[in-house]
Coordinates of C-alpha atoms in Angstrom, one line a residue:
X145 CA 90.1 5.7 77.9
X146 CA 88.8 2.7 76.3
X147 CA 86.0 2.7 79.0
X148 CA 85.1 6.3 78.5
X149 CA 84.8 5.4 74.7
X150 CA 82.0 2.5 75.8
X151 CA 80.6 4.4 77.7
X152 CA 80.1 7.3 74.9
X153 CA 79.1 4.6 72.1
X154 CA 76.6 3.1 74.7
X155 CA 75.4 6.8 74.8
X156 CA 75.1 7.1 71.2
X157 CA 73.5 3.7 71.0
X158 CA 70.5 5.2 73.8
X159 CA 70.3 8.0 71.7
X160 CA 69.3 6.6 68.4
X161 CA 67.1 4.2 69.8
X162 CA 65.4 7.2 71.4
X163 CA 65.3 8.5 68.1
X164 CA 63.9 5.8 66.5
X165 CA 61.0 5.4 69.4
X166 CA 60.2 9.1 69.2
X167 CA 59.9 8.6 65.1
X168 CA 57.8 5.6 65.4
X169 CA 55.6 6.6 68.3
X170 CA 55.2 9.7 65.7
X171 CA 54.7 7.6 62.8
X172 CA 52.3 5.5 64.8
X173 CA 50.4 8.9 66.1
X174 CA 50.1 10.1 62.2
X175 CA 48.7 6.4 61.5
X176 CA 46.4 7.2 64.3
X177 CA 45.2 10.6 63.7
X178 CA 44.7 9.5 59.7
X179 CA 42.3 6.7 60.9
X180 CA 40.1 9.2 62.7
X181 CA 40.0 11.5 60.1
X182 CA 39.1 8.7 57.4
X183 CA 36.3 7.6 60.1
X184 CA 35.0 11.2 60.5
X185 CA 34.5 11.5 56.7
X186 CA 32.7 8.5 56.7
X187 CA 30.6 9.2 59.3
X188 CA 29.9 12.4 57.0
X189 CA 26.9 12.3 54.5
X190 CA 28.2 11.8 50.9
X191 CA 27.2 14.2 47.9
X192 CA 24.1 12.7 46.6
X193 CA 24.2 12.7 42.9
X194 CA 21.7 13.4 40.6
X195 CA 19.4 10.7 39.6
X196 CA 19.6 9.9 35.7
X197 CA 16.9 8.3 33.7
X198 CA 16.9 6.0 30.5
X199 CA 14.7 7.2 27.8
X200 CA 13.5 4.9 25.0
X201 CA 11.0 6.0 22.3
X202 CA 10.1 5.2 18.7
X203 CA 9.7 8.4 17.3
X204 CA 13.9 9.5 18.2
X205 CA 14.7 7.7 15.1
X206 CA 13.1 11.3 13.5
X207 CA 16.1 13.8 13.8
X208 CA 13.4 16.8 14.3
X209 CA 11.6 14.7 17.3
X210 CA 15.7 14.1 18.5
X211 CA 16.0 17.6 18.7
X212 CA 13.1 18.7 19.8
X213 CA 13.3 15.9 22.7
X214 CA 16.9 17.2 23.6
X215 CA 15.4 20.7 24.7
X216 CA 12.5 18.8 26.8
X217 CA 14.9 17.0 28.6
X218 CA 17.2 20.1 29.3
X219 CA 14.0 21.8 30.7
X220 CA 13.3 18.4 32.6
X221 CA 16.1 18.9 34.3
X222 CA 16.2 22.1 35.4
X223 CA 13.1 22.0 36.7
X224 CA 13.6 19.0 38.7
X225 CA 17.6 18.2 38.8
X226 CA 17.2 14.4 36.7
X227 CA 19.4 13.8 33.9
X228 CA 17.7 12.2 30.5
X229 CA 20.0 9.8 28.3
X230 CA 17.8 8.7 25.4
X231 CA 18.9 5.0 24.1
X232 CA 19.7 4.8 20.7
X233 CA 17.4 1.7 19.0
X234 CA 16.3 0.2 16.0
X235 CA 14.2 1.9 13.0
X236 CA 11.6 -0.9 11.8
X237 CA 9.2 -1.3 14.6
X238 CA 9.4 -5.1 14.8
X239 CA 13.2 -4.3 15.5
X240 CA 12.0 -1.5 18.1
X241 CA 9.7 -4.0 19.9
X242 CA 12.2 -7.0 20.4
X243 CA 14.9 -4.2 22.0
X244 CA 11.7 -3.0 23.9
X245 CA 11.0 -7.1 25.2
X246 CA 15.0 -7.9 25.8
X247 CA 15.1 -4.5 28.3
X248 CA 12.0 -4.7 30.3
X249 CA 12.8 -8.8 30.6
X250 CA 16.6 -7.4 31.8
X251 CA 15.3 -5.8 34.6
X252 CA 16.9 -2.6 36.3
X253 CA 19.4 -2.6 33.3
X254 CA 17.3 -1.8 30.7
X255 CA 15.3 1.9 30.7
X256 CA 13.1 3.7 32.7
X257 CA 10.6 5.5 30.6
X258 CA 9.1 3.5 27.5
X259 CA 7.5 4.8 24.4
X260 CA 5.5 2.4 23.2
X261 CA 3.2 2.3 19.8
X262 CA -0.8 1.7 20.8
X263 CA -0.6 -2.0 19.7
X264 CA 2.0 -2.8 22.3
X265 CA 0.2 -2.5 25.9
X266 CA -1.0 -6.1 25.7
X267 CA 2.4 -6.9 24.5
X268 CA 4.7 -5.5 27.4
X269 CA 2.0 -4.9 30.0
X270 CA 3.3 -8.0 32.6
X271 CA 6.9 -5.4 32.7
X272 CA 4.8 -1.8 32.9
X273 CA 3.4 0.0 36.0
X274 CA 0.0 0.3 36.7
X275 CA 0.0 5.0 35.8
X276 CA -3.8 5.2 36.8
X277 CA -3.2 6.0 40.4
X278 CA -0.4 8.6 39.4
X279 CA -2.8 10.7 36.7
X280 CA -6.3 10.6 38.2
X281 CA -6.1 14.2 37.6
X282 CA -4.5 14.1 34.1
X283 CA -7.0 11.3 32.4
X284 CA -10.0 13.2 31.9
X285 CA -8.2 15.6 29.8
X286 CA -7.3 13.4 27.3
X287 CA -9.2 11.8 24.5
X288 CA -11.5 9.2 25.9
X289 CA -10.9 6.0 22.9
X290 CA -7.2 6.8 22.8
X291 CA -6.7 6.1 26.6
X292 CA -8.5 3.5 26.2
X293 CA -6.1 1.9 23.4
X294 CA -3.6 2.1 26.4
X295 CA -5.4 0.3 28.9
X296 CA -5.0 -3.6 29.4
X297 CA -7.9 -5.0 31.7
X298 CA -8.5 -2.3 33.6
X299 CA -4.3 -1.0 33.9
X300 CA -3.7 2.3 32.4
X301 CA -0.1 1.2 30.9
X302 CA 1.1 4.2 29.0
X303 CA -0.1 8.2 29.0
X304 CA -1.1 9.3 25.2
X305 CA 1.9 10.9 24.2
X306 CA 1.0 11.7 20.8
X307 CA -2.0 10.5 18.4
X308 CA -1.9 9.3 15.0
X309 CA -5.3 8.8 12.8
X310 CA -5.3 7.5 9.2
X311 CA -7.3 10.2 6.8
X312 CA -7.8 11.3 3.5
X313 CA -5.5 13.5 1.5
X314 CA -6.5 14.7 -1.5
X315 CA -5.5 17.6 -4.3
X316 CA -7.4 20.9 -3.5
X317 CA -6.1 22.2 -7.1
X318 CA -7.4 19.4 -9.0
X319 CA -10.9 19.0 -7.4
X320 CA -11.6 22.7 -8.4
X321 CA -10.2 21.8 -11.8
X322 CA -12.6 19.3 -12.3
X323 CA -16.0 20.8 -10.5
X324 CA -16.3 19.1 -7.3
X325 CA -16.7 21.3 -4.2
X326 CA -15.3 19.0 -1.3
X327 CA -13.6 15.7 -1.3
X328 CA -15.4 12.6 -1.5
X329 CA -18.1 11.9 1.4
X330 CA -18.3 7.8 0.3
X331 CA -15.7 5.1 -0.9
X332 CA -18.3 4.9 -4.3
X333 CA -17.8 8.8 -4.6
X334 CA -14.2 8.1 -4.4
X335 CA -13.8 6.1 -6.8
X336 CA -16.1 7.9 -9.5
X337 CA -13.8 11.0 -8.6
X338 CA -10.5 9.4 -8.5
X339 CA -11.5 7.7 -11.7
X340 CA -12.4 11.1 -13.8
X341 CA -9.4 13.1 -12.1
X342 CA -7.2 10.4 -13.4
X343 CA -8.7 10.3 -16.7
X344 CA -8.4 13.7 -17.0
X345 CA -5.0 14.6 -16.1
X346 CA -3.5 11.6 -18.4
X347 CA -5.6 13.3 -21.0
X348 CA -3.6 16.4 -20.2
X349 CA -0.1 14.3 -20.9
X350 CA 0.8 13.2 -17.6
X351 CA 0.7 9.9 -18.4
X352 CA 2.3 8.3 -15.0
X353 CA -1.3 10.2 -13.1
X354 CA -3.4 7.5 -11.0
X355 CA -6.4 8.5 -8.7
X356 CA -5.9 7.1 -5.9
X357 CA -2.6 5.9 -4.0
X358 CA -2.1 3.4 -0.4
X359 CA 0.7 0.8 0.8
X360 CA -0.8 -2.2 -0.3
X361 CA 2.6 -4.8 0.9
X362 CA 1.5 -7.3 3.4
X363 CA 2.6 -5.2 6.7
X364 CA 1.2 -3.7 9.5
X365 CA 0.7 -0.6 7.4
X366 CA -1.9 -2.7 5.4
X367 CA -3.1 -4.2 8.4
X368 CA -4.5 -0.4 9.1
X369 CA -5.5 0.1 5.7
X370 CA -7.8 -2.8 5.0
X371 CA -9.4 -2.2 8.7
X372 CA -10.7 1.1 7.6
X373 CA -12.1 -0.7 4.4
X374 CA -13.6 -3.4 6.3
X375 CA -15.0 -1.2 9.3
X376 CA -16.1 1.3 7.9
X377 CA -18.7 -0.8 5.4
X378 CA -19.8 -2.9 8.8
X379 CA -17.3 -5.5 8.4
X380 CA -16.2 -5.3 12.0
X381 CA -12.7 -5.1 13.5
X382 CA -11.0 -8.3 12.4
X383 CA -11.6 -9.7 16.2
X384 CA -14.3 -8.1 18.7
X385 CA -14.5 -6.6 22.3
X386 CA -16.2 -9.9 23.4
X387 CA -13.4 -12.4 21.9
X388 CA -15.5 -13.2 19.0
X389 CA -13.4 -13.8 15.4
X390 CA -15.7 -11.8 12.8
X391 CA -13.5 -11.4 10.0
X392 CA -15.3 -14.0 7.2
X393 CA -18.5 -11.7 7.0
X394 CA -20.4 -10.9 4.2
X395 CA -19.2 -7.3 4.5
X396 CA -15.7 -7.4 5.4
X397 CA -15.0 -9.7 2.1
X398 CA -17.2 -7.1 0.4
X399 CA -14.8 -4.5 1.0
X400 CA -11.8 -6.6 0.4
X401 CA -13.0 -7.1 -3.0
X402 CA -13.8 -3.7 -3.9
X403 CA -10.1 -2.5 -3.0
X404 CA -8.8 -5.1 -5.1
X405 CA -10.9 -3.7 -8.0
X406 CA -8.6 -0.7 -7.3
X407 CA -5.3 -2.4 -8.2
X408 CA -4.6 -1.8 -12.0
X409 CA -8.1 0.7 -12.2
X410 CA -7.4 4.0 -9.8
X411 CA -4.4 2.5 -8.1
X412 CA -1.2 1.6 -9.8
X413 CA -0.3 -2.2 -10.0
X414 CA 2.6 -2.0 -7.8
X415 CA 0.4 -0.7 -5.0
X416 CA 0.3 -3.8 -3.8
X417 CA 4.1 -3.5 -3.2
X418 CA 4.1 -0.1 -1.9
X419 CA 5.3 0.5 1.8
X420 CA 4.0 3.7 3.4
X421 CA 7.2 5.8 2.0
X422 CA 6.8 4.3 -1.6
X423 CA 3.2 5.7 -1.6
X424 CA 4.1 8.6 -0.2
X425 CA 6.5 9.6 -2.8
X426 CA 4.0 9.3 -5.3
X427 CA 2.1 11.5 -3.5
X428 CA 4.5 14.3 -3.3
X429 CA 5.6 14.3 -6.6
X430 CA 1.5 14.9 -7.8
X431 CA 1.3 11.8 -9.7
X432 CA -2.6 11.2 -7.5
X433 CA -5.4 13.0 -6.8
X434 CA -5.9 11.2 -3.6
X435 CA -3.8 9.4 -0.4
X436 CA -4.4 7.3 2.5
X437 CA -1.9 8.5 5.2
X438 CA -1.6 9.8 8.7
X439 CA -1.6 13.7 10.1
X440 CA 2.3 14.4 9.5
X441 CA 1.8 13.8 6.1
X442 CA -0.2 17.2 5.3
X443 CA 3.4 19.3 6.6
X444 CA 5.7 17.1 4.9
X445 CA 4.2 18.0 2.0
X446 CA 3.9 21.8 2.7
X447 CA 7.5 22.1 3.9
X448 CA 9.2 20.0 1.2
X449 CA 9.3 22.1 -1.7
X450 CA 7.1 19.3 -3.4
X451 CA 4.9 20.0 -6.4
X452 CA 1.9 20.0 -4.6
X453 CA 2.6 22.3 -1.6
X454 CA -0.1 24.5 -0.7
X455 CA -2.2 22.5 -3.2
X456 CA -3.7 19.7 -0.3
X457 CA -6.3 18.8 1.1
X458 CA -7.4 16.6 4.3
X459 CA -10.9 14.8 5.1
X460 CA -11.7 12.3 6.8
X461 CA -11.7 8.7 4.9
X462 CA -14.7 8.3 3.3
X463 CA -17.7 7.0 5.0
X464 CA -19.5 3.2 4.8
X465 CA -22.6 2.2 6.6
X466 CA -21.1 2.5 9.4
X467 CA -19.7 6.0 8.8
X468 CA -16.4 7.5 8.6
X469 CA -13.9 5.2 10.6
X470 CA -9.6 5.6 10.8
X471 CA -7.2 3.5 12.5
X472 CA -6.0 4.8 15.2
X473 CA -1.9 5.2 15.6
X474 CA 0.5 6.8 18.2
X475 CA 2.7 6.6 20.9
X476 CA 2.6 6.2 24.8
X477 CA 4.7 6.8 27.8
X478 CA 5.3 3.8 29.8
X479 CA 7.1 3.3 32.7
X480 CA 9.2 -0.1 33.5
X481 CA 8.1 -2.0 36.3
X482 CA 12.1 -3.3 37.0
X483 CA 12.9 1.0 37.4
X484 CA 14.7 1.5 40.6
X485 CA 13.8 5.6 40.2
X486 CA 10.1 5.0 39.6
X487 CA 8.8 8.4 41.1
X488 CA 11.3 9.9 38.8
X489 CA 9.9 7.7 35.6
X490 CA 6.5 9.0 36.7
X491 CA 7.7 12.8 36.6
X492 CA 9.2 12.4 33.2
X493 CA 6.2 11.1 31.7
X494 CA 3.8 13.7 33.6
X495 CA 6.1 16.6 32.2
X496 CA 6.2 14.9 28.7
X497 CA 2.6 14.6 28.3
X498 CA 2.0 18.0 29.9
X499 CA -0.6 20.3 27.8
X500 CA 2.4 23.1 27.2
X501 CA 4.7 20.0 25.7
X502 CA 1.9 18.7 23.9
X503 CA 1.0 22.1 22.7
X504 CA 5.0 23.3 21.6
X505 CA 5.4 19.8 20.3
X506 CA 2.3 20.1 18.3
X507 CA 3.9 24.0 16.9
X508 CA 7.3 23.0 15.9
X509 CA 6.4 19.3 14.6
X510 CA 2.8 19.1 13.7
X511 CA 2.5 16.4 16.1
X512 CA -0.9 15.9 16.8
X513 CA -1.8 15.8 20.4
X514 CA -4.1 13.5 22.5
X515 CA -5.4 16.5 24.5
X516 CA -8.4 18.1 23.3
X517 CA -7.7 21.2 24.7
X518 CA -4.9 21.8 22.9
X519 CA -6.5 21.7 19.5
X520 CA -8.0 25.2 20.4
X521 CA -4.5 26.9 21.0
X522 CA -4.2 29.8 18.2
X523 CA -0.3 28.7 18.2
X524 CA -0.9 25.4 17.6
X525 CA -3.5 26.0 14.9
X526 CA -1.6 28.2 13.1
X527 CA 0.7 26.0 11.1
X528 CA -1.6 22.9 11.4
X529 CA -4.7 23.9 9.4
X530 CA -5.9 20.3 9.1
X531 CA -6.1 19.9 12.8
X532 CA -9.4 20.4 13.2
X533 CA -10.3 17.3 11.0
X534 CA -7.7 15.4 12.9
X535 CA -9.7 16.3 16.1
X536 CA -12.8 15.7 14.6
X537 CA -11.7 12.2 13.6
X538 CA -10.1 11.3 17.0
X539 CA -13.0 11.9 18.9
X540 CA -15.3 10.6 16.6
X541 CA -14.1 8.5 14.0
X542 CA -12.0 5.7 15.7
X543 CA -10.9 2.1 14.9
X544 CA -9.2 0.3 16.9
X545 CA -6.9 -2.8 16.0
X546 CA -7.7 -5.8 17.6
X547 CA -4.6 -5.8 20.4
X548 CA -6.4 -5.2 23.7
X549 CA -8.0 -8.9 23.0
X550 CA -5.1 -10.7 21.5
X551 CA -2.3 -9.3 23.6
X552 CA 0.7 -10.7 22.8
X553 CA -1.0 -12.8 20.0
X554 CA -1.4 -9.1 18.1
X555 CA 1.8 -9.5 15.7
X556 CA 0.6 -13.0 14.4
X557 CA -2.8 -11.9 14.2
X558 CA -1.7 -8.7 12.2
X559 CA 0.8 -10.2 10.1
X560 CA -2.1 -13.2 9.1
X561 CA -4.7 -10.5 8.3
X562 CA -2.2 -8.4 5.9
X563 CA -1.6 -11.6 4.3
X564 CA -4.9 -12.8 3.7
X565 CA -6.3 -9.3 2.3
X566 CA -2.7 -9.1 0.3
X567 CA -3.6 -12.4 -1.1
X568 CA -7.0 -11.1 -2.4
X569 CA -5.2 -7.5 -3.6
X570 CA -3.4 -9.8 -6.0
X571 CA -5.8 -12.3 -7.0
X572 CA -3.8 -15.3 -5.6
X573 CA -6.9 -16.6 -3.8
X574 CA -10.6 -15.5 -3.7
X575 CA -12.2 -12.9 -0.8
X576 CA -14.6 -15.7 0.4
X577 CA -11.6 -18.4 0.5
X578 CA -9.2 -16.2 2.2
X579 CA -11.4 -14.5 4.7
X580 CA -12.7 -18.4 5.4
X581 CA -9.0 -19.6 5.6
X582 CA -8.2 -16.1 7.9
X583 CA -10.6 -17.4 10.1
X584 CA -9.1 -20.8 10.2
X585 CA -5.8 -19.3 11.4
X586 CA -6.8 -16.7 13.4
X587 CA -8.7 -19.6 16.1
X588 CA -5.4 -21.5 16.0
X589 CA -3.3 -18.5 17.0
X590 CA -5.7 -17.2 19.5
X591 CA -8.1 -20.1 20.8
X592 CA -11.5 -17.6 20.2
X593 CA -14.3 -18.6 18.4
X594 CA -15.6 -17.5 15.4
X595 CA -18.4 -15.2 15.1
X596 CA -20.4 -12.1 13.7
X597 CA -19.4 -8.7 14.2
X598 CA -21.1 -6.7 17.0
X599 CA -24.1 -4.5 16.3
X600 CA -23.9 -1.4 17.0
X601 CA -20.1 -1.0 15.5
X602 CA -19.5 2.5 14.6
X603 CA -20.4 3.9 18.4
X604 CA -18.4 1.0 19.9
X605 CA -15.2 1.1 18.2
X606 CA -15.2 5.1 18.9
X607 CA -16.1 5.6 22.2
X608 CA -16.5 2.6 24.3
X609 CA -14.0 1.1 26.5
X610 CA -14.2 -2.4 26.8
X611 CA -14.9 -4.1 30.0
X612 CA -13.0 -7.2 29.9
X613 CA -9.9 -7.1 28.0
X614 CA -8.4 -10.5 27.1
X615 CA -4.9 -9.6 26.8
X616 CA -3.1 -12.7 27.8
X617 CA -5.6 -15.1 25.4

């Protein structure tokens, strides 16, 4: 009996550990077929996602250029399957340029697609891609002096995106009031007309009336002013094509001290402390018969239920010797040379600066395109009126701020000029001393040589594309 009972435990004992063999040989065969399986989905090509580009431009701080720039990028995509995430940045554009310099010097971290302002190719163009090669189609549809302003010895580093221009605004309603026909042709006829008009309407009891209204604070806005001043009389572009520092000429401090004249006479005393916006509000509350400003200004004043909608005007700025000359403004598309999706960067920018973008972009925002062509679109000439003096002026009527030759001198050189021709605005310091004292400061920043201004001034700084452009001096 008791061996009958061994002998049934040792069966029980055989059985289990069968049991346990056949689990574990199982468990060990599960183990073994999960293995393949994980190696067969590996050896499977993944899902390749969708490649997304950073977008960083100046002009998203507008909410109607946000917008309108949301829509592009939904179309982007759709026609191509890449994502667009625009960065938020900055609002000043000193602010906007250090963000700019801190992502490009981050490398792949920082965006892919770069709008940059004209004076800024010199600036960032050791971080940009070289876009000639990409748009040798594109380039000869754009305007010739504003692809120029993007091109840093010999590199194309941004597409024209959009063009800015300054120009003359003046009061349509108040010019018929008081005989004239057109606005005024010189800066002498401006002032005789700006003086009477101003008379005139304080005669009528608008006491707080001036005739003539610009940003006078020492910024870059005055930097563009005074350049038209100066240029236009013959007083060259603050720093020449060939290197040479012109500013203390004869006519450049001539027209330095006729603006000053202004202050107090046709302008109001605090122009010297007026930023674009505080001149603009004077403007569209009709307290001046004329403005200094660039192209959007003509629709904000249309669209804003301001006094003086339907009642403007736009010219170019009136002529010197050396004709009718506005500084040139606007935006580029740049492309980071640290992008790991640089054929995609490419895309985007070709799409954006496309002649149907340029041209809906131009409808719904008056945003005046660098594209010649697209001036002649009945769409786009519909609500912009003053688009023809716009294109006039762009292919004609050109100045361009000295940042091809300082390169990444430009924001001392700027901010030295405003201060100098601020200085004289206010009568702290004589034209003659400050222009000779400019001059002074100007070869420490850059290491040029003083000089004359170029002959020939009004056909070089509008259509001629320098050969050697010192950007790294």
């Amino acid at each position: 009996m008791e061996i009958l009972v061994e002998r049934a435990s040792d069966v029980a004992v055989e059985r289990r550990v069968a049991r346990r063999a056949q689990f574990h040989s199982g468990k060990w065969a599960r183990c073994a077929l999960l293995l393949v399986l994980l190696a067969q989905a590996c050896e499977r090509p993944s899902v390749r996602q969708p490649v997304t580009l950073v977008f960083l431009d100046q002009r998203l701080v507008n909410p109607m250029y946000r917008t309108e720039y949301e829509h592009e990028f939904e179309q982007f995509t759709r026609e191509t399957g890449i994502i667009v995430k625009a960065l938020p940045h900055p609002e000043s554009a000193q602010d906007q340029l250090k963000l700019w310099q801190r992502l490009l010097k981050s490398g792949s971290s920082g965006a892919d697609v770069y709008g940059i302002d004209v004076v800024w190719p010199g600036i960032l163009n050791d971080d940009l891609i070289d876009l000639k090669p990409y748009f040798s189609d594109e380039i000869p549809q754009f305007f010739p002096t504003v692809l120029s302003s993007f091109t840093v010895q010999g590199k194309l580093v941004a597409i024209p995106e959009g063009s800015d221009i300054g120009l003359l605004f003046y009061r349509t309603d108040l010019l018929q009031r008081y005989g004239y026909r057109g606005p005024p042709e010189s800066w002498d006829e401006l002032e005789k007309m700006a003086a009477r008009i101003q008379a005139g309407e304080r005669a009528r009891g608008n006491k707080k009336f001036w005739g003539f209204v610009w940003p006078g604070i020492a910024t870059e806005a005055l930097t563009c002013t005074a350049l038209e001043w100066q240029a236009s009389q013959g007083g060259g572009r603050i720093i020449e094509d060939d290197g040479t520092i012109s500013v203390n000429n004869r006519k450049a401090i001539e027209a330095w001290q006729r603006a000053a004249r202004w202050v107090g006479a046709i302008s109001p005393p605090g122009v010297v402390a007026y930023n674009e916006f505080d001149a603009s509000n004077v403007w569209f509350m009709g307290e001046a018969a004329f403005f200094r400003n660039w192209p959007p200004a003509y629709n904000d004043a249309e669209i804003s239920g301001s006094v003086i909608a339907h009642k403007v005007g736009v010219a170019l700025l009136p002529r010197g010797e050396d004709g009718h000359l506005g500084t040139l403004g606007g935006v580029g598309l740049a492309v980071s040379r640290h992008s790991d999706h640089q054929k995609e960067a490419i895309e985007l920018v070709r799409f954006l600066t496309r002649p149907d973008m340029a041209a809906k972009r131009a409808r719904l925002l008056s945003d005046p395109p660098s594209l010649p062509a697209v001036y002649g679109i009945p769409e786009v000439q519909g609500p912009n009126p003053h688009f023809p003096v716009v294109s006039r002026a762009l292919l004609t009527g050109i100045v361009l701020r000295p940042s091809d030759v300082t390169g990444k001198n430009y924001n001392e050189v700027s901010e030295a000029y405003s201060r100098a021709v601020h200085a004289v605005l206010t009568h702290q310091r004589s034209a003659p001393e400050a222009a000779a004292a400019l001059e002074k400061e100007l070869v420490r920043i850059t290491g040029l040589k003083p000089g004359s201004p170029l002959n020939g001034t009004t056909e070089r700084l509008g259509s001629h594309l320098p050969k050697d452009r010192r950007a790294d001096r």
